[in-house]
Structure formats: C-alpha cells, structure tokens
PDB file of C-alpha atoms and ligand atoms in Angstrom:
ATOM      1  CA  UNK R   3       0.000   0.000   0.000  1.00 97.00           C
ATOM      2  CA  UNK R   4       1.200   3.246  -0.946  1.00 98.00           C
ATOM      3  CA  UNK R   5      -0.025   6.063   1.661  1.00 98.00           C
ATOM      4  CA  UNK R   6       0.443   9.783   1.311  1.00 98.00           C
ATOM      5  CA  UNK R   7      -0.169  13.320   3.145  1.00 98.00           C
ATOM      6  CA  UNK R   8      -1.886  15.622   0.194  1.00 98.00           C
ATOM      7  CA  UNK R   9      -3.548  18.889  -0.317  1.00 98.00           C
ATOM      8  CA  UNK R  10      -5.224  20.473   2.400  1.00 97.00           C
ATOM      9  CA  UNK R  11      -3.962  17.387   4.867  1.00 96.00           C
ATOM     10  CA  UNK R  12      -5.375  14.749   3.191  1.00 98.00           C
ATOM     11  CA  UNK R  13      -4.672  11.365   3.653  1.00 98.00           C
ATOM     12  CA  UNK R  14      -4.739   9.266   0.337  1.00 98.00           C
ATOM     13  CA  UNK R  15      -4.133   5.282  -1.196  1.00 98.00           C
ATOM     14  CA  UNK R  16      -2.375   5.741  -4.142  1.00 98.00           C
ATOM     15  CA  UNK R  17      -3.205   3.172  -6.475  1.00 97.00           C
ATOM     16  CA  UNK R  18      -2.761   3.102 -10.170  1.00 96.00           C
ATOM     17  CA  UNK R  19      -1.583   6.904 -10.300  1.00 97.00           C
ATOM     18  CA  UNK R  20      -4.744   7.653  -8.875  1.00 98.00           C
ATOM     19  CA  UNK R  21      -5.285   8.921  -5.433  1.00 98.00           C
ATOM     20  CA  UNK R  22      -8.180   7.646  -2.835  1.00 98.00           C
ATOM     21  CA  UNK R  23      -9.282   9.848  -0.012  1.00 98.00           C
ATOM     22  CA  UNK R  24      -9.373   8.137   2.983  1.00 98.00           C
ATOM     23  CA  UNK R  25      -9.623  10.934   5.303  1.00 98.00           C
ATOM     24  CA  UNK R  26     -12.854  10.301   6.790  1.00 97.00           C
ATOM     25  CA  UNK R  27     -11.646   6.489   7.880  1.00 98.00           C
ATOM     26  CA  UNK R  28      -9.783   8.976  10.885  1.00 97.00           C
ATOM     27  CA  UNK R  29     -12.980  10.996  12.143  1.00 96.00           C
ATOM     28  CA  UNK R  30     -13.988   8.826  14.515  1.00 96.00           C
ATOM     29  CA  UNK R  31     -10.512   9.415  16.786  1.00 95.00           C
ATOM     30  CA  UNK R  32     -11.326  12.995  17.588  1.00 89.00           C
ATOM     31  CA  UNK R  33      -8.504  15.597  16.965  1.00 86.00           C
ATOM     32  CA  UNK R  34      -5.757  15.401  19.830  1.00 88.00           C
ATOM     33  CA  UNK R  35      -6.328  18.303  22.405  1.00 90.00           C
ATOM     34  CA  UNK R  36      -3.100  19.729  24.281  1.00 94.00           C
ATOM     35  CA  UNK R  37      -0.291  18.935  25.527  1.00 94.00           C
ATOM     36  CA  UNK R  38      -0.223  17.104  22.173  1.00 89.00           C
ATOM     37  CA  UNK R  39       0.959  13.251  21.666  1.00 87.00           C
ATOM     38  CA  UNK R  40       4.800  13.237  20.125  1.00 91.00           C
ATOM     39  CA  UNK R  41       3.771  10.941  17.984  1.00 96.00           C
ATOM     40  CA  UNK R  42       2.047  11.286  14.289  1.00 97.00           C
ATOM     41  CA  UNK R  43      -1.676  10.525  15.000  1.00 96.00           C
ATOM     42  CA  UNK R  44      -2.469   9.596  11.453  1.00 97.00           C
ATOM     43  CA  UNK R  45       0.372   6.708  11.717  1.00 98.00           C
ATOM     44  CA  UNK R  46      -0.573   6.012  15.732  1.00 97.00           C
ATOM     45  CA  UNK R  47      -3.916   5.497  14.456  1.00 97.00           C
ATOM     46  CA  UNK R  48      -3.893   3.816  11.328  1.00 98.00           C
ATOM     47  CA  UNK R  49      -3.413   0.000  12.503  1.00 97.00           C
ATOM     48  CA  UNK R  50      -7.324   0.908  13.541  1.00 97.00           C
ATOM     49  CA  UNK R  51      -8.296   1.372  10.362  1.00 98.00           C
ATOM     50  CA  UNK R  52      -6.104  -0.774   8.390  1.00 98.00           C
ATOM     51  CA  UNK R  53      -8.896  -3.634   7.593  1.00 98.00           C
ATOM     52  CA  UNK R  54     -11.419  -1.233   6.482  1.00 98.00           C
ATOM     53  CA  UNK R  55      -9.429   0.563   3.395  1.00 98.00           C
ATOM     54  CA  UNK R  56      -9.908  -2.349   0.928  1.00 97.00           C
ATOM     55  CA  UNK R  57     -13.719  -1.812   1.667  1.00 98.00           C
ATOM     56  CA  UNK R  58     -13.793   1.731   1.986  1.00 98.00           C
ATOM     57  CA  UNK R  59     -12.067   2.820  -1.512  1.00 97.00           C
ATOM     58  CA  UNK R  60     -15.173   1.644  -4.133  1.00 97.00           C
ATOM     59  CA  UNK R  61     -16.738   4.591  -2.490  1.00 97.00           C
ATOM     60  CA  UNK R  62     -13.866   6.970  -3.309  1.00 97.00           C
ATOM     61  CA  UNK R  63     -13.756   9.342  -6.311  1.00 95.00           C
ATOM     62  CA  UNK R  64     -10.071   8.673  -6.891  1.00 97.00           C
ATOM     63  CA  UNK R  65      -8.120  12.043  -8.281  1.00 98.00           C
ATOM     64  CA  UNK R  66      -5.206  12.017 -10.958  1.00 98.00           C
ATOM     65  CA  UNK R  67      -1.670  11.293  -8.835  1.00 98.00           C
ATOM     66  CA  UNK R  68      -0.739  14.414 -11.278  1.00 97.00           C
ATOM     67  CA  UNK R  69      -3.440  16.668  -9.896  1.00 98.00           C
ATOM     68  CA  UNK R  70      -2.760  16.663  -6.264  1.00 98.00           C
ATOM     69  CA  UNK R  71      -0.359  17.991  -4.446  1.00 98.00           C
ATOM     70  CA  UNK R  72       2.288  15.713  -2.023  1.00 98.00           C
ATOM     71  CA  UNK R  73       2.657  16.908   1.510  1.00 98.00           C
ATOM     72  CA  UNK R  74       5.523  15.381   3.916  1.00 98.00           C
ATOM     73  CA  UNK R  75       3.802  11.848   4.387  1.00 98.00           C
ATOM     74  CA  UNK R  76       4.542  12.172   7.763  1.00 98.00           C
ATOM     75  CA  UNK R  77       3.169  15.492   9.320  1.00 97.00           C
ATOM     76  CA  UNK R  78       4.640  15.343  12.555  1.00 96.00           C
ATOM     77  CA  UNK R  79       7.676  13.414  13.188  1.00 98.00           C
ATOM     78  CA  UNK R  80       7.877  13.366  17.260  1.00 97.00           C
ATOM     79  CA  UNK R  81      11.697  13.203  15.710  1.00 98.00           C
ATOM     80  CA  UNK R  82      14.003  12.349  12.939  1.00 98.00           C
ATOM     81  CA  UNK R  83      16.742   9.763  13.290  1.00 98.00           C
ATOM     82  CA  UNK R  84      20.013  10.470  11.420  1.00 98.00           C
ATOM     83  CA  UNK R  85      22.508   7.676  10.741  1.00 98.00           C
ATOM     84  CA  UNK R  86      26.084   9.298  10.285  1.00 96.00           C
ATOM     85  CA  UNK R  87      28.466   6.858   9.089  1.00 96.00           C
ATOM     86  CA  UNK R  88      26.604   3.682   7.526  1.00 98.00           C
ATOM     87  CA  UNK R  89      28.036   3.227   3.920  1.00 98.00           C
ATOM     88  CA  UNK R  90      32.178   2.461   3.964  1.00 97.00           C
ATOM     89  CA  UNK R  91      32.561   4.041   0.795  1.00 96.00           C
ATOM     90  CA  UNK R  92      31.018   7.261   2.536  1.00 95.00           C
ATOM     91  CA  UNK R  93      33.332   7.033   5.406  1.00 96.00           C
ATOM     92  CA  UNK R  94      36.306   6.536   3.003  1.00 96.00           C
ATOM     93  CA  UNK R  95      35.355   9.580   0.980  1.00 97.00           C
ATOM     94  CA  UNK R  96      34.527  11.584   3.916  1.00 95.00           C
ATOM     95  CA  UNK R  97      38.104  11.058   5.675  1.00 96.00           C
ATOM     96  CA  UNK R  98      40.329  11.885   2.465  1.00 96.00           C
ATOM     97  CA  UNK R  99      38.802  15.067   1.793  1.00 96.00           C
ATOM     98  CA  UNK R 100      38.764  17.886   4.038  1.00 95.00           C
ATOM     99  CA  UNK R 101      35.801  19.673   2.411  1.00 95.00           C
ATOM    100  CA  UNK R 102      33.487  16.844   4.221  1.00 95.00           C
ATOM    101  CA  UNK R 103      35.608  16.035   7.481  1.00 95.00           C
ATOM    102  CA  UNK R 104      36.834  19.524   8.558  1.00 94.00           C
ATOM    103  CA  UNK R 105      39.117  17.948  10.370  1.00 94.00           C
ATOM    104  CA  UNK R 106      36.799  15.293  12.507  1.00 93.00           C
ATOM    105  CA  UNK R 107      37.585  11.187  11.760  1.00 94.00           C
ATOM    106  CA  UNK R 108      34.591   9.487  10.236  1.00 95.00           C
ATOM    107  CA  UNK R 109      34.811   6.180  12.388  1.00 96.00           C
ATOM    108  CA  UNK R 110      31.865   3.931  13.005  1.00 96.00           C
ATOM    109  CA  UNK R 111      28.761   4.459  14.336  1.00 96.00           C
ATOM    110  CA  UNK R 112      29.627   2.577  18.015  1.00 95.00           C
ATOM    111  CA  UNK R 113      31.535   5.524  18.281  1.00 96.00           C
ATOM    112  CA  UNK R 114      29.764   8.034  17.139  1.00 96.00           C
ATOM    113  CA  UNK R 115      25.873   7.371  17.671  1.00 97.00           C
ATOM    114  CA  UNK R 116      23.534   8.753  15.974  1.00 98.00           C
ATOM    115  CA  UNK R 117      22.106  11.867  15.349  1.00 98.00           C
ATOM    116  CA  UNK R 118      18.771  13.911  15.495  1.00 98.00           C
ATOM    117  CA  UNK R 119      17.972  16.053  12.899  1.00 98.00           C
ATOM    118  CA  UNK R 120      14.573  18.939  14.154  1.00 97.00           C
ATOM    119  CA  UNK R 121      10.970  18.357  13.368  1.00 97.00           C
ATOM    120  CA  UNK R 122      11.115  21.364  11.904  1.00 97.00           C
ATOM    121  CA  UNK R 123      13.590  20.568   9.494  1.00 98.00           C
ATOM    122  CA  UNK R 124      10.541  18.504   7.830  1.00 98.00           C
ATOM    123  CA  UNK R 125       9.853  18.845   4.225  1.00 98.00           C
ATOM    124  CA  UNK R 126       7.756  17.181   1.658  1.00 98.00           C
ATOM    125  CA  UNK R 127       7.488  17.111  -2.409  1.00 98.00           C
ATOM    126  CA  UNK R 128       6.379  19.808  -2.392  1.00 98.00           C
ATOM    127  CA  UNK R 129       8.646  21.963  -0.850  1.00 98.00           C
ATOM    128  CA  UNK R 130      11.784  23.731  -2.005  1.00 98.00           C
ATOM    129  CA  UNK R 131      15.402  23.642   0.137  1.00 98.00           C
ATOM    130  CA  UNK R 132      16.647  26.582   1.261  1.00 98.00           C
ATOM    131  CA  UNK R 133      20.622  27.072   1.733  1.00 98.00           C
ATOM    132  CA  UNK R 134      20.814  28.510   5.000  1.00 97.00           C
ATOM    133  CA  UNK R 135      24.548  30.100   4.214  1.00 96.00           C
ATOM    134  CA  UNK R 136      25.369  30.948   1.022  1.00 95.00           C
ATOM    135  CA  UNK R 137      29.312  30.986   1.896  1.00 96.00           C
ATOM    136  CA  UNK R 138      29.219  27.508   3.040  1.00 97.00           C
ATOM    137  CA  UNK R 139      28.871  24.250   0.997  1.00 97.00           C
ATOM    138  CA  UNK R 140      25.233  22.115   1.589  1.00 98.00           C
ATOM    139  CA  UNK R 141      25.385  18.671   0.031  1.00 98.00           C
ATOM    140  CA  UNK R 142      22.798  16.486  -0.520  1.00 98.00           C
ATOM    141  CA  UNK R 143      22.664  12.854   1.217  1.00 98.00           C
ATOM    142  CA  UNK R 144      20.090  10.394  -0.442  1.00 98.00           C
ATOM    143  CA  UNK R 145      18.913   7.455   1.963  1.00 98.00           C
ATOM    144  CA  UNK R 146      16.744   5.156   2.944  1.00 98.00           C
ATOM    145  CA  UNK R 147      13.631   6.504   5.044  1.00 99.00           C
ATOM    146  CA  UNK R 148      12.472   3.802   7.421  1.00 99.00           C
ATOM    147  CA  UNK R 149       8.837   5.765   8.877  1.00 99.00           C
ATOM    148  CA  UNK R 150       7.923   3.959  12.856  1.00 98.00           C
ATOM    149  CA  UNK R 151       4.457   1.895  12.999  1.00 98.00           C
ATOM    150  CA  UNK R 152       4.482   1.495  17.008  1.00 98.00           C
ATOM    151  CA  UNK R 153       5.666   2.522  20.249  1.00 98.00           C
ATOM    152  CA  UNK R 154       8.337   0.240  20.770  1.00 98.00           C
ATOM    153  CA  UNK R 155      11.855   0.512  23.432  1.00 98.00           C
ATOM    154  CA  UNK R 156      14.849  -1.730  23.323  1.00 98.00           C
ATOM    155  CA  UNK R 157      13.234  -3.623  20.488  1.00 98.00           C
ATOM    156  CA  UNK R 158      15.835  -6.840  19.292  1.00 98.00           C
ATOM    157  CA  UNK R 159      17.437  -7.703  15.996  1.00 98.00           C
ATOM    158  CA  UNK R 160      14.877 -10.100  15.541  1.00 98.00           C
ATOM    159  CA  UNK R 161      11.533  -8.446  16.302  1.00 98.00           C
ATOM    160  CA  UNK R 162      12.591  -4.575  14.762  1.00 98.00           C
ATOM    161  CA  UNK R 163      10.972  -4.859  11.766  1.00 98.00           C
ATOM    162  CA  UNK R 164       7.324  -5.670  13.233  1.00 98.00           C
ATOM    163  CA  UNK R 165       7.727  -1.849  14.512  1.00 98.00           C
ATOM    164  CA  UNK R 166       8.246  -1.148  11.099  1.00 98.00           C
ATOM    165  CA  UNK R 167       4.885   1.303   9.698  1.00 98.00           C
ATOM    166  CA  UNK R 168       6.820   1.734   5.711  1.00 98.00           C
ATOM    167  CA  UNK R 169       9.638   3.387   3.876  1.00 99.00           C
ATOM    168  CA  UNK R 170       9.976   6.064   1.710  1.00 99.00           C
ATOM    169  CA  UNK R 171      12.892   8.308   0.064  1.00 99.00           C
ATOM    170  CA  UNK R 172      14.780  10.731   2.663  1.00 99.00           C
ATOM    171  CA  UNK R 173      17.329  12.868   2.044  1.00 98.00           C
ATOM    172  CA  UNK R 174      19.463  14.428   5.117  1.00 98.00           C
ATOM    173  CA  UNK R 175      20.353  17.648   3.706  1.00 98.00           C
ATOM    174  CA  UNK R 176      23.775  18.968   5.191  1.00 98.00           C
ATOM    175  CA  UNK R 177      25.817  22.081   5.639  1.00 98.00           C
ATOM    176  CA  UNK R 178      29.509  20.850   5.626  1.00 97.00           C
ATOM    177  CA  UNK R 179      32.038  22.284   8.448  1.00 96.00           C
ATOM    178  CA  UNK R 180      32.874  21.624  12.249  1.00 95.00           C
ATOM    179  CA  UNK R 181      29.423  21.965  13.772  1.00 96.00           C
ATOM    180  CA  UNK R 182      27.654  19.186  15.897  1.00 95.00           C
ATOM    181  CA  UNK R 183      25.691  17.227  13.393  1.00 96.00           C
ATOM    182  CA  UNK R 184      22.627  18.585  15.004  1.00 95.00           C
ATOM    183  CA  UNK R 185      23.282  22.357  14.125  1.00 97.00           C
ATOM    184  CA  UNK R 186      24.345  21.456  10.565  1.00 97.00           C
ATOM    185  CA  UNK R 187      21.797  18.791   9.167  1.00 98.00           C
ATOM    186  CA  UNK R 188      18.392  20.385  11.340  1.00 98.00           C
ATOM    187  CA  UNK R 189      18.078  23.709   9.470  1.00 98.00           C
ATOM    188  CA  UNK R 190      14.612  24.215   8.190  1.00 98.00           C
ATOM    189  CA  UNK R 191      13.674  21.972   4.965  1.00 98.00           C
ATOM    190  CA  UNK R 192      17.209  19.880   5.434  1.00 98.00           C
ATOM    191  CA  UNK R 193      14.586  16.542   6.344  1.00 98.00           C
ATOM    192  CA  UNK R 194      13.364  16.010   3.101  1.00 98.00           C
ATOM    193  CA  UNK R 195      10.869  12.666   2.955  1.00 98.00           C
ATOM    194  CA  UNK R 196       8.752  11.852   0.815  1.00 98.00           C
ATOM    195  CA  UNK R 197       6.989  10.880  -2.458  1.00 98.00           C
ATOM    196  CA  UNK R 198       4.521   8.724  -0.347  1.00 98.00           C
ATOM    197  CA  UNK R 199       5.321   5.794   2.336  1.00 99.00           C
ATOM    198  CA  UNK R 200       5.408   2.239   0.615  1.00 98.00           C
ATOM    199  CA  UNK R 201       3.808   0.230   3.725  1.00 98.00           C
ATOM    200  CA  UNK R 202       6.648  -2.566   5.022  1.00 98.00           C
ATOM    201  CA  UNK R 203       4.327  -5.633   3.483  1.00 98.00           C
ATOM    202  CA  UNK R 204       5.132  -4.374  -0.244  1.00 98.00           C
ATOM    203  CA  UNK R 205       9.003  -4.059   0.562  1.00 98.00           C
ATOM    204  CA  UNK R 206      10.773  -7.843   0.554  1.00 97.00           C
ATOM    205  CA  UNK R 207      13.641  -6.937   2.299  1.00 98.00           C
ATOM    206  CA  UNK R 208      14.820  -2.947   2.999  1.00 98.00           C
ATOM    207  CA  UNK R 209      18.411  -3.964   3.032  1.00 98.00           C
ATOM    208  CA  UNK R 210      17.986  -4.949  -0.715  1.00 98.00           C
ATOM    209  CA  UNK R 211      16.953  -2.032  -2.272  1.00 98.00           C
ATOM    210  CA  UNK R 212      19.255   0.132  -5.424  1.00 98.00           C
ATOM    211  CA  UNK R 213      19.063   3.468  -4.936  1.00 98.00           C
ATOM    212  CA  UNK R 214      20.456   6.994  -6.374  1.00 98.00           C
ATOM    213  CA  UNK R 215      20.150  10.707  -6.520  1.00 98.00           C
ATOM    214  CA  UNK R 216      21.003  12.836  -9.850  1.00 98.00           C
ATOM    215  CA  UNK R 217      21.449  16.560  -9.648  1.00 98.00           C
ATOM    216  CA  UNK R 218      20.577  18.284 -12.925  1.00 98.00           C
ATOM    217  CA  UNK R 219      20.070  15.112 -14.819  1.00 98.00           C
ATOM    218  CA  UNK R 220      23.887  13.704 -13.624  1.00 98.00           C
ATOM    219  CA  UNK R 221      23.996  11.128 -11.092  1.00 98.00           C
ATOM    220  CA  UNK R 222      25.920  11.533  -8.411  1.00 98.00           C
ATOM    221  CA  UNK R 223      24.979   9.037  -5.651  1.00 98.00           C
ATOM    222  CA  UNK R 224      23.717   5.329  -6.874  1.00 98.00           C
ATOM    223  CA  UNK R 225      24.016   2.409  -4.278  1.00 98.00           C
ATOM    224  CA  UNK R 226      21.808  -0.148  -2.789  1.00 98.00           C
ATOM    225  CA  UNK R 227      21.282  -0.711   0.957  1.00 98.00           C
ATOM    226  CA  UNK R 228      22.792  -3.998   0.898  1.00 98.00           C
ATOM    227  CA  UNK R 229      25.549  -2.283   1.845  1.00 98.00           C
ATOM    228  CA  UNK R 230      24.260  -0.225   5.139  1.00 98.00           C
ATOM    229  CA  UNK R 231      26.698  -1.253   8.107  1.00 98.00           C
ATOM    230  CA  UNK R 232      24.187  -1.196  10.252  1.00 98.00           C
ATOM    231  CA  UNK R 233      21.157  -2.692   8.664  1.00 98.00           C
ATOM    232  CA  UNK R 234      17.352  -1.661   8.749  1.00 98.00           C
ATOM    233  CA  UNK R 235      16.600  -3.984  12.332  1.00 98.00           C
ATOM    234  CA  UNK R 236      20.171  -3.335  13.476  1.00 98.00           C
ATOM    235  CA  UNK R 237      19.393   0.596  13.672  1.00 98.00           C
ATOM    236  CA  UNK R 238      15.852   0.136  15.225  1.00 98.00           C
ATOM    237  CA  UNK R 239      17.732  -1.989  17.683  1.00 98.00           C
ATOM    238  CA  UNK R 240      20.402   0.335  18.256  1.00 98.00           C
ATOM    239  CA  UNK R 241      18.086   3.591  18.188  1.00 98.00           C
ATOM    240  CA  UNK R 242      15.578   1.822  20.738  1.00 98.00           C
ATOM    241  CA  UNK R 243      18.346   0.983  23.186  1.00 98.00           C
ATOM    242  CA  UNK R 244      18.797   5.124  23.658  1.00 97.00           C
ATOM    243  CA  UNK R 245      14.962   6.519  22.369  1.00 97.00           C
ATOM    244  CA  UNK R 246      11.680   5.067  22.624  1.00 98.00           C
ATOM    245  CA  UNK R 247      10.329   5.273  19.070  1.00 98.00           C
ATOM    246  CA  UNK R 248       7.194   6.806  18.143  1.00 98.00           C
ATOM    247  CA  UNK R 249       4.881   6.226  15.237  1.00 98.00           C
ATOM    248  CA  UNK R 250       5.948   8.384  12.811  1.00 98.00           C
ATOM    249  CA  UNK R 251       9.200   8.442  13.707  1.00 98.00           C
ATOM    250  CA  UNK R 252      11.619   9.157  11.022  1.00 98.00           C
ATOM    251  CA  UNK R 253      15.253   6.826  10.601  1.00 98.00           C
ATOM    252  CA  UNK R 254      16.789   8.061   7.951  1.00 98.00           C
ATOM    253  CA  UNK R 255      19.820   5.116   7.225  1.00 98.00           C
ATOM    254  CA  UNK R 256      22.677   6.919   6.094  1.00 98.00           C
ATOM    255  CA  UNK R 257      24.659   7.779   2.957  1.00 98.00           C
ATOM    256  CA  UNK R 258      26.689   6.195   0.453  1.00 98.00           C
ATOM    257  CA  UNK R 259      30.137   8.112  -1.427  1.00 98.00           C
ATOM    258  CA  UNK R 260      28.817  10.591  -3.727  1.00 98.00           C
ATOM    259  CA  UNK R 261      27.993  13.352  -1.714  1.00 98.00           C
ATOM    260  CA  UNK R 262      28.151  16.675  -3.190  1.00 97.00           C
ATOM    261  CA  UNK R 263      27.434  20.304  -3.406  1.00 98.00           C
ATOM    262  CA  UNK R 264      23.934  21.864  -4.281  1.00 98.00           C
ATOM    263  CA  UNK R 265      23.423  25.274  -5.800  1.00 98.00           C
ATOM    264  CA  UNK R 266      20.800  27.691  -5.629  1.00 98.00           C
ATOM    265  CA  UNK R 267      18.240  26.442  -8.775  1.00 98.00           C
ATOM    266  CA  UNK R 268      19.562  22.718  -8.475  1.00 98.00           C
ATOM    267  CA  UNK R 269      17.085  20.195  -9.355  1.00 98.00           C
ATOM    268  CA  UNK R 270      17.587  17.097  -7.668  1.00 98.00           C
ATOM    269  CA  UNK R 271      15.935  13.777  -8.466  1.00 98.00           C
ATOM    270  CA  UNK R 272      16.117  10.513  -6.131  1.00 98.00           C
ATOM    271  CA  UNK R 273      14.627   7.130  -6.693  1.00 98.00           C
ATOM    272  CA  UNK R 274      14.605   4.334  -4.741  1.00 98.00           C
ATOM    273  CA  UNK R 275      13.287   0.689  -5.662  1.00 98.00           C
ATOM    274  CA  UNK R 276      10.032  -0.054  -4.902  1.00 98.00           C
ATOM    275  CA  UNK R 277       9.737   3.626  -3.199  1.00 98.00           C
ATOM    276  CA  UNK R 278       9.071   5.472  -6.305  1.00 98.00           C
ATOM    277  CA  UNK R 279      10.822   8.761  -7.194  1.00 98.00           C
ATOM    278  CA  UNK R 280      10.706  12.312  -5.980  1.00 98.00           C
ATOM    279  CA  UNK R 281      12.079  15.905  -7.368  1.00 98.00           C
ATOM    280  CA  UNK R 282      13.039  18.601  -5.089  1.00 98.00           C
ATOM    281  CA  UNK R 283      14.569  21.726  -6.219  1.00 98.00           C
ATOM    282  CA  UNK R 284      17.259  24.076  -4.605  1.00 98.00           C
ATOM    283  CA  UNK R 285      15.909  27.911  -3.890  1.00 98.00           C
ATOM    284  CA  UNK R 286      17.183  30.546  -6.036  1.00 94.00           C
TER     285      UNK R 286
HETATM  286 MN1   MN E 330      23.096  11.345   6.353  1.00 90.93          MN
END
C-alpha cells in the first residue's frame, strides 16, 4: 500500500496513479487536544483502520496522482533519526577530503551514535530547500527513510521490523564544516521525505533495495542498501536501546560516497526501488 499526506492534509491510497481519499476512515478518533501526543496521530492510528481501506475505496472518487499535491507523508515526526556513518565508501570519501571532514575522523557508528535532525527541518514534495549560508557548501545525502508503525523501546534484531509502519525516500540535507551534526543537518527543509510511504508488506527486504540521486540530470549518488553497516533492524535496535520510538518516527539510514554540493536552482531527483521517485529543487 502506498499512503500519502496531500492537499489540504489529506490522507490518500495511491493506487494506479490515482489517489483515494481516505480521510474520513480517521474521524472517529477525535482531533488530539493539548499537551499534544509526540507521535504522528495519522500513523498512531492507522493500525485501527487498516482492515477497512480495501472496503472503503469503491466509495472513493479517486483524483489524478498528477493533480494533487504531495505533503511530507509524515506530518509530525515526534523526531528524525540520522545515521552518520553507515556506507564504507562514505566514510572513506569523507576522511580523504577535508571539504566533508573539517578535520573530525569518520569512524563507526559505536563511536559516534547517531544523530537527530529537528521536526522542523521537515519537508515534503512539495517543498523547495533553502541554503541557509550561502558561503558555506550544503550537500545532498540520499537514503533510505524507514517511517515507525508502534511505540516500541529496546526492540531486538529479531523483532525490529514488526515496529516497522513503511519506507519512503529521505534525504538528510547537510551544511559541511565543524558543527555538531545537530546544528548542521536540522536547518529548516534539510529533512526532506517523501513521495509517499510504501507500507513494510510491499518491501521484501529494505536492506535490498538500489538506490540513487542525480542533480541536474547527472547522477551523483547510486548504491543499494545492501551495503548499510548497520542494517534496517540493526538501527531500530540500536536507536531503541537510547529513544523510545514513536509512530511516525523518522530513521533516515545513512549515505553512500557521492555526496556533493547543491546550488541555488539545483534540481535534484532521487529514486529508490520499490519507493518510487521524488524531485526537489534548490531555492534561487
Ligand atoms: Mn546522512
């Protein structure tokens, strides 16, 4: 199943390029009052409804995929999950050239952790990214998405991926220089996720999926996340261990070598198997 956020906070099926409103399957759980949940209540709640979509849709108009407009599929990540040093070939880039490491070793992730990137860095299809300093170099970092079902704390290898609500295409924007991570990859519109979220029963296996980003039509990062370090349940487990996860919780994986600079007008296109593809431009 292929769910997204659309228009005026929609919630749709996509099916067939077409789009099914299934807003009104969420009436019935009232609006959350204050102090607010931080969780996602569309994603908290939608194990409720789950059973009634197949039954609900013959009674949808469905609208052109090419006539709405893609939100964020998630509108409110309680937070977003950053990997920092999950592809080899990243970490090898990264220490050789001092334009990425500004003098900090790229080691492994036992040493390093990982990395929380602001809810308000949140942005969808159909949003633009804004370079916060336009002195310093941004660089775009396509990965894997991974999008919390349930609650879940110090969740096993094993059991991770029944936590697991979908995936969809992320990309942890960055400002390169000495920074923490948290300063440099949480500025606003630097969580990009989107088209949609591909629900985890469509997706085989999450550590088997090819993947790239091209920026103005010339690829510059192509992998396939057979070869994350720390795989799909491995991160949940290690994530869990330090944060309870929330649904709608945001992991995004990590980045392979490729890494480069964006410009202001930059068009960049990512695709990831089974996950669809997704175009976000760079503000002039
Ligand atoms: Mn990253």
């Amino acid at each position: 199943m292929k769910v997204c956020r659309f228009n005026e906070n929609r919630i749709g099926i996509i099916k067939d390029n077409e789009v099914y409103d299934i807003t009104p399957l969420f009436d019935r759980f009232g609006k959350p009052g204050w102090p607010y949940p931080a969780y996602d209540w569309i994603i908290g709640n939608f194990g409720e409804i789950r059973n009634e979509i197949d039954g609900f849709l013959p009674s949808v108009k469905a609208l052109a995929l090419a006539d709405v407009t893609l939100r964020a599929p998630v509108a409110n990540p309680g937070k977003i999950i950053g990997a920092p040093v999950n592809y080899k070939d990243h970490i090898d880039e990264a220490n050789i050239d001092k334009q990425i490491n500004h003098g900090k070793q790229y080691t492994s992730m036992d040493k390093l952790g990982l990395f929380i990137k602001a809810p308000t860095s949140l942005l969808g299809p159909d949003g633009v990214v804004q370079i916060p300093f336009a002195d310093r170099r941004t660089d775009h970092e396509v990965e894997l998405g991974v999008i919390i079902g349930k609650q879940c704390r110090r969740v096993s290898r094993d059991q991770a991926l029944d936590y697991v609500f979908g995936y969809c295409i992320a990309l942890d924007m960055t400002v390169r220089g000495p920074e923490f991570p948290g300063f440099r990859k949480s500025a606003d519109t630097f969580g990009v996720i989107g088209p949609w979220i591909t629900t985890a029963d469509e997706i085989q296996d999450p550590n088997a999926l090819d993947f790239s980003i091209s920026v103005n039509g010339e690829v510059r990062q192509k992998s396939n996340t057979s070869y994350l370090i720390f795989n799909v349940q491995h991160l949940i487990e290690y994530a869990s261990a330090m944060y309870t996860l929330m649904p709608g919780d945001v992991i995004m994986t990590g980045t392979p070598a490729g890494v480069s600079p964006v410009q202001p007008g930059d068009r960049m296109l990512s695709v990831i198997q089974g996950l669809g593809e997704m175009s976000i431009d760079i503000a002039n």
